[in-house]
Short mmCIF file of C-alpha atoms in Angstrom, two decimals:
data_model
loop_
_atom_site.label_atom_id
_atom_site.label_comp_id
_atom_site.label_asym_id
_atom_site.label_seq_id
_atom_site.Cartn_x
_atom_site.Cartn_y
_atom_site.Cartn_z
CA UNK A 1 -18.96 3.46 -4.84
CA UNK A 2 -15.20 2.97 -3.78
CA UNK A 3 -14.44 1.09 -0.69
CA UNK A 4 -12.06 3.60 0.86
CA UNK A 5 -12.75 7.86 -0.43
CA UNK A 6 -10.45 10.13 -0.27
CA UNK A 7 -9.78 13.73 -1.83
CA UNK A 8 -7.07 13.69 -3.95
CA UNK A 9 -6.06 17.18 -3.78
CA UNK A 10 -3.46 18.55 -4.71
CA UNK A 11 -2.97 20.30 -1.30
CA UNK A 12 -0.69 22.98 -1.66
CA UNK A 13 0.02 24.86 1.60
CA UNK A 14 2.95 27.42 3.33
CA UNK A 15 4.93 26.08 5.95
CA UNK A 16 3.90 25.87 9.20
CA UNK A 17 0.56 25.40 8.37
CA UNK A 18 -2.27 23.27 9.56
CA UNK A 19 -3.97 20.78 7.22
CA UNK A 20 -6.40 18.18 7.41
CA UNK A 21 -7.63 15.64 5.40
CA UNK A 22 -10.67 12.98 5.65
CA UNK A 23 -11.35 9.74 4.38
CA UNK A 24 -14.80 7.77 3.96
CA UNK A 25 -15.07 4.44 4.03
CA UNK A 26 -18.23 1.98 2.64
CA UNK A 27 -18.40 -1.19 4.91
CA UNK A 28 -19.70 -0.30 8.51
CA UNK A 29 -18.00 -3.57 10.22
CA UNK A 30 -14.58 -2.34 8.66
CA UNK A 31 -11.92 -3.43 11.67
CA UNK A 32 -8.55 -1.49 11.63
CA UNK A 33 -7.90 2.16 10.21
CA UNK A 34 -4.31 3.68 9.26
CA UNK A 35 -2.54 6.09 7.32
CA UNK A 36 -0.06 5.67 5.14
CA UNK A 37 2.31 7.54 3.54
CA UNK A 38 3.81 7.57 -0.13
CA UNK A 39 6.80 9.59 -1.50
CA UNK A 40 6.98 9.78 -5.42
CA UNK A 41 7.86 6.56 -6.97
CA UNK A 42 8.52 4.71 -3.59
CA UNK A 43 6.51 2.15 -1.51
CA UNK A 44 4.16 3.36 1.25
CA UNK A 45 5.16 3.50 5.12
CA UNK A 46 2.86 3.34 7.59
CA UNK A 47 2.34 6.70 9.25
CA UNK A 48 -0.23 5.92 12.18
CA UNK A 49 -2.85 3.45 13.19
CA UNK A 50 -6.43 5.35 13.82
CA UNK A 51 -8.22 4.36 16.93
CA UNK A 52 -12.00 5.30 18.04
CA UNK A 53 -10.47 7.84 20.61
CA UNK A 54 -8.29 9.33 18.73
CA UNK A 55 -4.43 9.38 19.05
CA UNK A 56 -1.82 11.71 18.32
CA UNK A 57 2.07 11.84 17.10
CA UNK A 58 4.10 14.58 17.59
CA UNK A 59 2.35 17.20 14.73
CA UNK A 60 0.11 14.37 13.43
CA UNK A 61 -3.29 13.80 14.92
CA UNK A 62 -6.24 11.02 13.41
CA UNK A 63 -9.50 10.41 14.23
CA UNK A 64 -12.17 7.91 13.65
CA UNK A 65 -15.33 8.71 13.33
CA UNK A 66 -17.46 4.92 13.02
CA UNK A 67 -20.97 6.40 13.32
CA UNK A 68 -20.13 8.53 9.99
CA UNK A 69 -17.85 5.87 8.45
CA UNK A 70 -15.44 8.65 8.29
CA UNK A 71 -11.38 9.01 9.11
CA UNK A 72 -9.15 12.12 9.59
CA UNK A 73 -5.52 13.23 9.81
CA UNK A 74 -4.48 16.59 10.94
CA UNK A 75 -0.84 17.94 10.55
CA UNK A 76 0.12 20.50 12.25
CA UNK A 77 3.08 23.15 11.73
CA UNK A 78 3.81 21.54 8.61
CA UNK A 79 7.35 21.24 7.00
CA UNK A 80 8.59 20.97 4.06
CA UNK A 81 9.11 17.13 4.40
CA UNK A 82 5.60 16.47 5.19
CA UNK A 83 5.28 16.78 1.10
CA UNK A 84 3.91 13.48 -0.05
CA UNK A 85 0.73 11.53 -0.86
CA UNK A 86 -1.17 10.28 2.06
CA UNK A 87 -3.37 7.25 1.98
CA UNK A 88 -6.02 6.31 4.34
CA UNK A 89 -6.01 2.38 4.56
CA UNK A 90 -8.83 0.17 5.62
CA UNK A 91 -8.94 -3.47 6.32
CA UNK A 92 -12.65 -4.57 5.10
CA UNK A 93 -14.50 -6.93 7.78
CA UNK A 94 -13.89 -10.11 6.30
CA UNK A 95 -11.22 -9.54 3.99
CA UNK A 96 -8.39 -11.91 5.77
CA UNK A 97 -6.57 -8.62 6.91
CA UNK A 98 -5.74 -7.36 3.61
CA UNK A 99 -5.27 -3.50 3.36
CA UNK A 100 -7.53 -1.82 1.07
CA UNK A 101 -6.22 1.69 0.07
CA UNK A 102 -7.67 5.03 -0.82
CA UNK A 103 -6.26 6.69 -3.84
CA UNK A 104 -4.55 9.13 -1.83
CA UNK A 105 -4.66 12.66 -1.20
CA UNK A 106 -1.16 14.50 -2.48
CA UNK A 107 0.34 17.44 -0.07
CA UNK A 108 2.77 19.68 -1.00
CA UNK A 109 4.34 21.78 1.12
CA UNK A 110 5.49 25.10 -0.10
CA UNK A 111 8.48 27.78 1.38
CA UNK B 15 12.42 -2.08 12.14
CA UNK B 16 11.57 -5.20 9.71
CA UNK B 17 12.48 -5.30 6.58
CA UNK B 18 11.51 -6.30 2.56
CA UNK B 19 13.09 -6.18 -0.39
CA UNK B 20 12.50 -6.78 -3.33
CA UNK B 21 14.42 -7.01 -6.99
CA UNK B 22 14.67 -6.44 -9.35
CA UNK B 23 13.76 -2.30 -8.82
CA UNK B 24 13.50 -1.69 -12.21
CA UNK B 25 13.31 -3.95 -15.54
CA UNK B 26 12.79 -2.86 -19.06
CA UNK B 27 11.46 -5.40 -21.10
CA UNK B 28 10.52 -6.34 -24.62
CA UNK B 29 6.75 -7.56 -25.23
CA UNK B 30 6.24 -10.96 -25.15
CA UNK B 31 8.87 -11.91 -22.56
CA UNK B 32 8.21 -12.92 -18.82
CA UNK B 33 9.46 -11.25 -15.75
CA UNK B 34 9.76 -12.32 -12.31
CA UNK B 35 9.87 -10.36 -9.66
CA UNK B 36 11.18 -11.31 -5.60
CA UNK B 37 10.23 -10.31 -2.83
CA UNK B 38 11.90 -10.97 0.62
CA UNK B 39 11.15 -10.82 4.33
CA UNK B 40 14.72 -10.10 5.61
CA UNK B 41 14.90 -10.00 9.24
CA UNK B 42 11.35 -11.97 10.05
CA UNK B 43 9.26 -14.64 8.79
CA UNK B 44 5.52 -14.16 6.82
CA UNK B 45 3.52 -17.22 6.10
CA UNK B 46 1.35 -14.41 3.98
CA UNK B 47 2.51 -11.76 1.42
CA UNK B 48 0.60 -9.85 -0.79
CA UNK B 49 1.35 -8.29 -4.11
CA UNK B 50 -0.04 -4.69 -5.46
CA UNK B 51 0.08 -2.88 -8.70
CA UNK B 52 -0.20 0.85 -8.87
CA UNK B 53 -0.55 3.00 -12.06
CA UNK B 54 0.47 6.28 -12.21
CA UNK B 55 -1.33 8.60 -9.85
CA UNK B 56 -4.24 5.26 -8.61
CA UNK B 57 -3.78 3.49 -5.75
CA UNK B 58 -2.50 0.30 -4.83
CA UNK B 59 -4.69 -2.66 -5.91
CA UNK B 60 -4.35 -5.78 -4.34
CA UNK B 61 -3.53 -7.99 -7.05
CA UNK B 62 -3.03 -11.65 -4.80
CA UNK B 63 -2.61 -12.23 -1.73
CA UNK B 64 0.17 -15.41 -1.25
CA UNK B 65 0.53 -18.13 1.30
CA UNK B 66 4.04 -20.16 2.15
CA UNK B 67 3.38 -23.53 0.93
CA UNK B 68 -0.14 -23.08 -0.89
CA UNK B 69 -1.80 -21.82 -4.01
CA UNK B 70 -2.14 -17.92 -4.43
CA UNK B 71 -5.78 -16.62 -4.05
CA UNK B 72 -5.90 -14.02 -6.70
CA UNK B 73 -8.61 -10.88 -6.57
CA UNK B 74 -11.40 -10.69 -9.12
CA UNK B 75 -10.03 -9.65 -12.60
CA UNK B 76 -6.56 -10.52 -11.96
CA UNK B 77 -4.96 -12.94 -14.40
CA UNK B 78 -3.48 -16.08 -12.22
CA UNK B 79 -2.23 -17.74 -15.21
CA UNK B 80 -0.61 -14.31 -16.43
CA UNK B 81 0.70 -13.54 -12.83
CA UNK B 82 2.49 -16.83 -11.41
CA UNK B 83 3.20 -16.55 -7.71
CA UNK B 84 5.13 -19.15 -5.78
CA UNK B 85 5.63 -18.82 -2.21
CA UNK B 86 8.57 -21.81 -1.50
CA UNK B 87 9.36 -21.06 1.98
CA UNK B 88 9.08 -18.31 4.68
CA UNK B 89 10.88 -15.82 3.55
CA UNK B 90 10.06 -15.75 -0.14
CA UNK B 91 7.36 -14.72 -2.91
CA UNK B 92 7.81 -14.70 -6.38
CA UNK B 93 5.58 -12.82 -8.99
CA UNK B 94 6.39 -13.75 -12.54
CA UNK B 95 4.31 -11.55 -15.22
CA UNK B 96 4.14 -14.09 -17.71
CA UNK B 97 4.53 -12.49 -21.94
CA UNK B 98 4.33 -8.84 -20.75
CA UNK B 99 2.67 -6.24 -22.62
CA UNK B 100 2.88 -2.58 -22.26
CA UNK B 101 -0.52 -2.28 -20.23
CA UNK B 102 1.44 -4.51 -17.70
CA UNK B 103 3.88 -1.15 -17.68
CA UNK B 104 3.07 -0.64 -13.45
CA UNK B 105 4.92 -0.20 -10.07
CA UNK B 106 4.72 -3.25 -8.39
CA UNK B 107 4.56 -3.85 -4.84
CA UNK B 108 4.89 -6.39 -2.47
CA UNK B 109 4.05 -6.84 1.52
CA UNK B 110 4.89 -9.13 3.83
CA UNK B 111 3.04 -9.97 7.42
CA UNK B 112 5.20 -10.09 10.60
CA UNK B 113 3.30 -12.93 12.40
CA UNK B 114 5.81 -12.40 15.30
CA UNK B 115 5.46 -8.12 14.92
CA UNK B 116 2.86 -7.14 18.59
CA UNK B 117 0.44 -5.89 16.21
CA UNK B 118 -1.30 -8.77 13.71
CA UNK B 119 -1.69 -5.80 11.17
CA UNK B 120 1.54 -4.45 10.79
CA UNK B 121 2.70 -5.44 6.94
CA UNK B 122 5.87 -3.84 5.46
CA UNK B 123 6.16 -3.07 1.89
CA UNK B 124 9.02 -3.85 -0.22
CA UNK B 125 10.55 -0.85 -2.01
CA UNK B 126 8.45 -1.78 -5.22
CA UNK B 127 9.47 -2.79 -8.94
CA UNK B 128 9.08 -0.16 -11.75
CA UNK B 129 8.16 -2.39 -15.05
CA UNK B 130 8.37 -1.19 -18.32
CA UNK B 131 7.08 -3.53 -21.23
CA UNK B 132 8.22 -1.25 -24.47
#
């Protein structure tokens, strides 16, 4: 089983539309939550860190879920420059603070 | 915000030969960087994580006398894929900790290296 799940997609959606995807992670005692995200062929930048009660940014919402090992993002009204992969990162309990990575869910955002 | 680069950004490269890639914390200082490979459409795998002034601890399958890593001072890392072959083809990325950033987790990524072992 991988460490960090995800759904790749593809999500393909109109703009202005809400999406939402989840993320599953293996090791209970797993510390710090975040999502990332990648544009084709570049590095990944952090979009948000994921905390137990939730926070929001502007059209972007996470949540953690511990008791279901389980992480979301929600993106609301969303443009045309929201297109991109998004990766839910974990660091493990344990692990020296490295960031382990899903394998990314891709969004594309359509006129 | 802080900043890594890295560079080469691309390289094209004939079998057999070694490339070495750098990666640099620009505007802070990171006693700990870490290197990832991703193939097309995977996800980054931590391939080493690498300390200023000691030996590299490499993850399990991961080559350490293919993939050199030197860390010389602060500001610094150095991957070197040693005789490349085209499965080493990859997008390779570094990160680098800001130990003075507010939050112990934050890590920027360099803008990655695109290898290409023909």
């Amino acid at each position: 089983r991988k460490e960090v799940e995800q759904d790749p997609g593809p999500f393909n959606v109109p703009e202005g539309a809400t999406v939402a995807f989840n993320c599953t992670y293996s090791n209970s005692a797993s510390q710090s939550f975040f999502w990332y995200r990648q544009d084709c062929r570049k590095e990944p930048k952090l979009l948000m860190s994921v905390y137990s009660s939730g926070n929001e940014d502007g059209r972007f919402t996470a949540q953690l879920n511990r008791a279901s090992q389980y992480i979301s993002l929600l993106i609301r009204d969303s443009k045309l420059s929201d297109s991109a992969t998004y990766l839910c990162v974990v660091i493990l309990s344990g692990s020296a603070r490295q960031l382990t990575f899903g394998s990314g869910t891709q969004l594309t955002v359509l006129p | 915000g802080a900043v890594v680069s890295q560079h080469p950004s691309w390289v094209i490269c004939k079998s057999g030969t070694s490339v070495k890639i750098e990666c640099r914390s620009l505007d802070f200082q990171a006693t700990t960087m870490f290197w990832y490979r991703q193939f097309p459409k995977q996800s980054l795998m931590l391939m080493a994580t690498s300390n200023e002034g000691s030996k590299a601890t490499y993850e399990q399958g991961v080559e350490k006398d293919k993939f050199l890593i030197n860390h010389a001072s602060l500001t610094l890392s150095t991957l070197t894929v040693t005789s490349a072959h085209p499965e080493d083809s990859s997008f390779y990325i570094c990160s680098a900790r800001d130990l003075g950033g507010r939050a112990m987790d934050t890590q920027y990524f360099g803008p990655g290296t695109r290898l290409t072992v023909l």
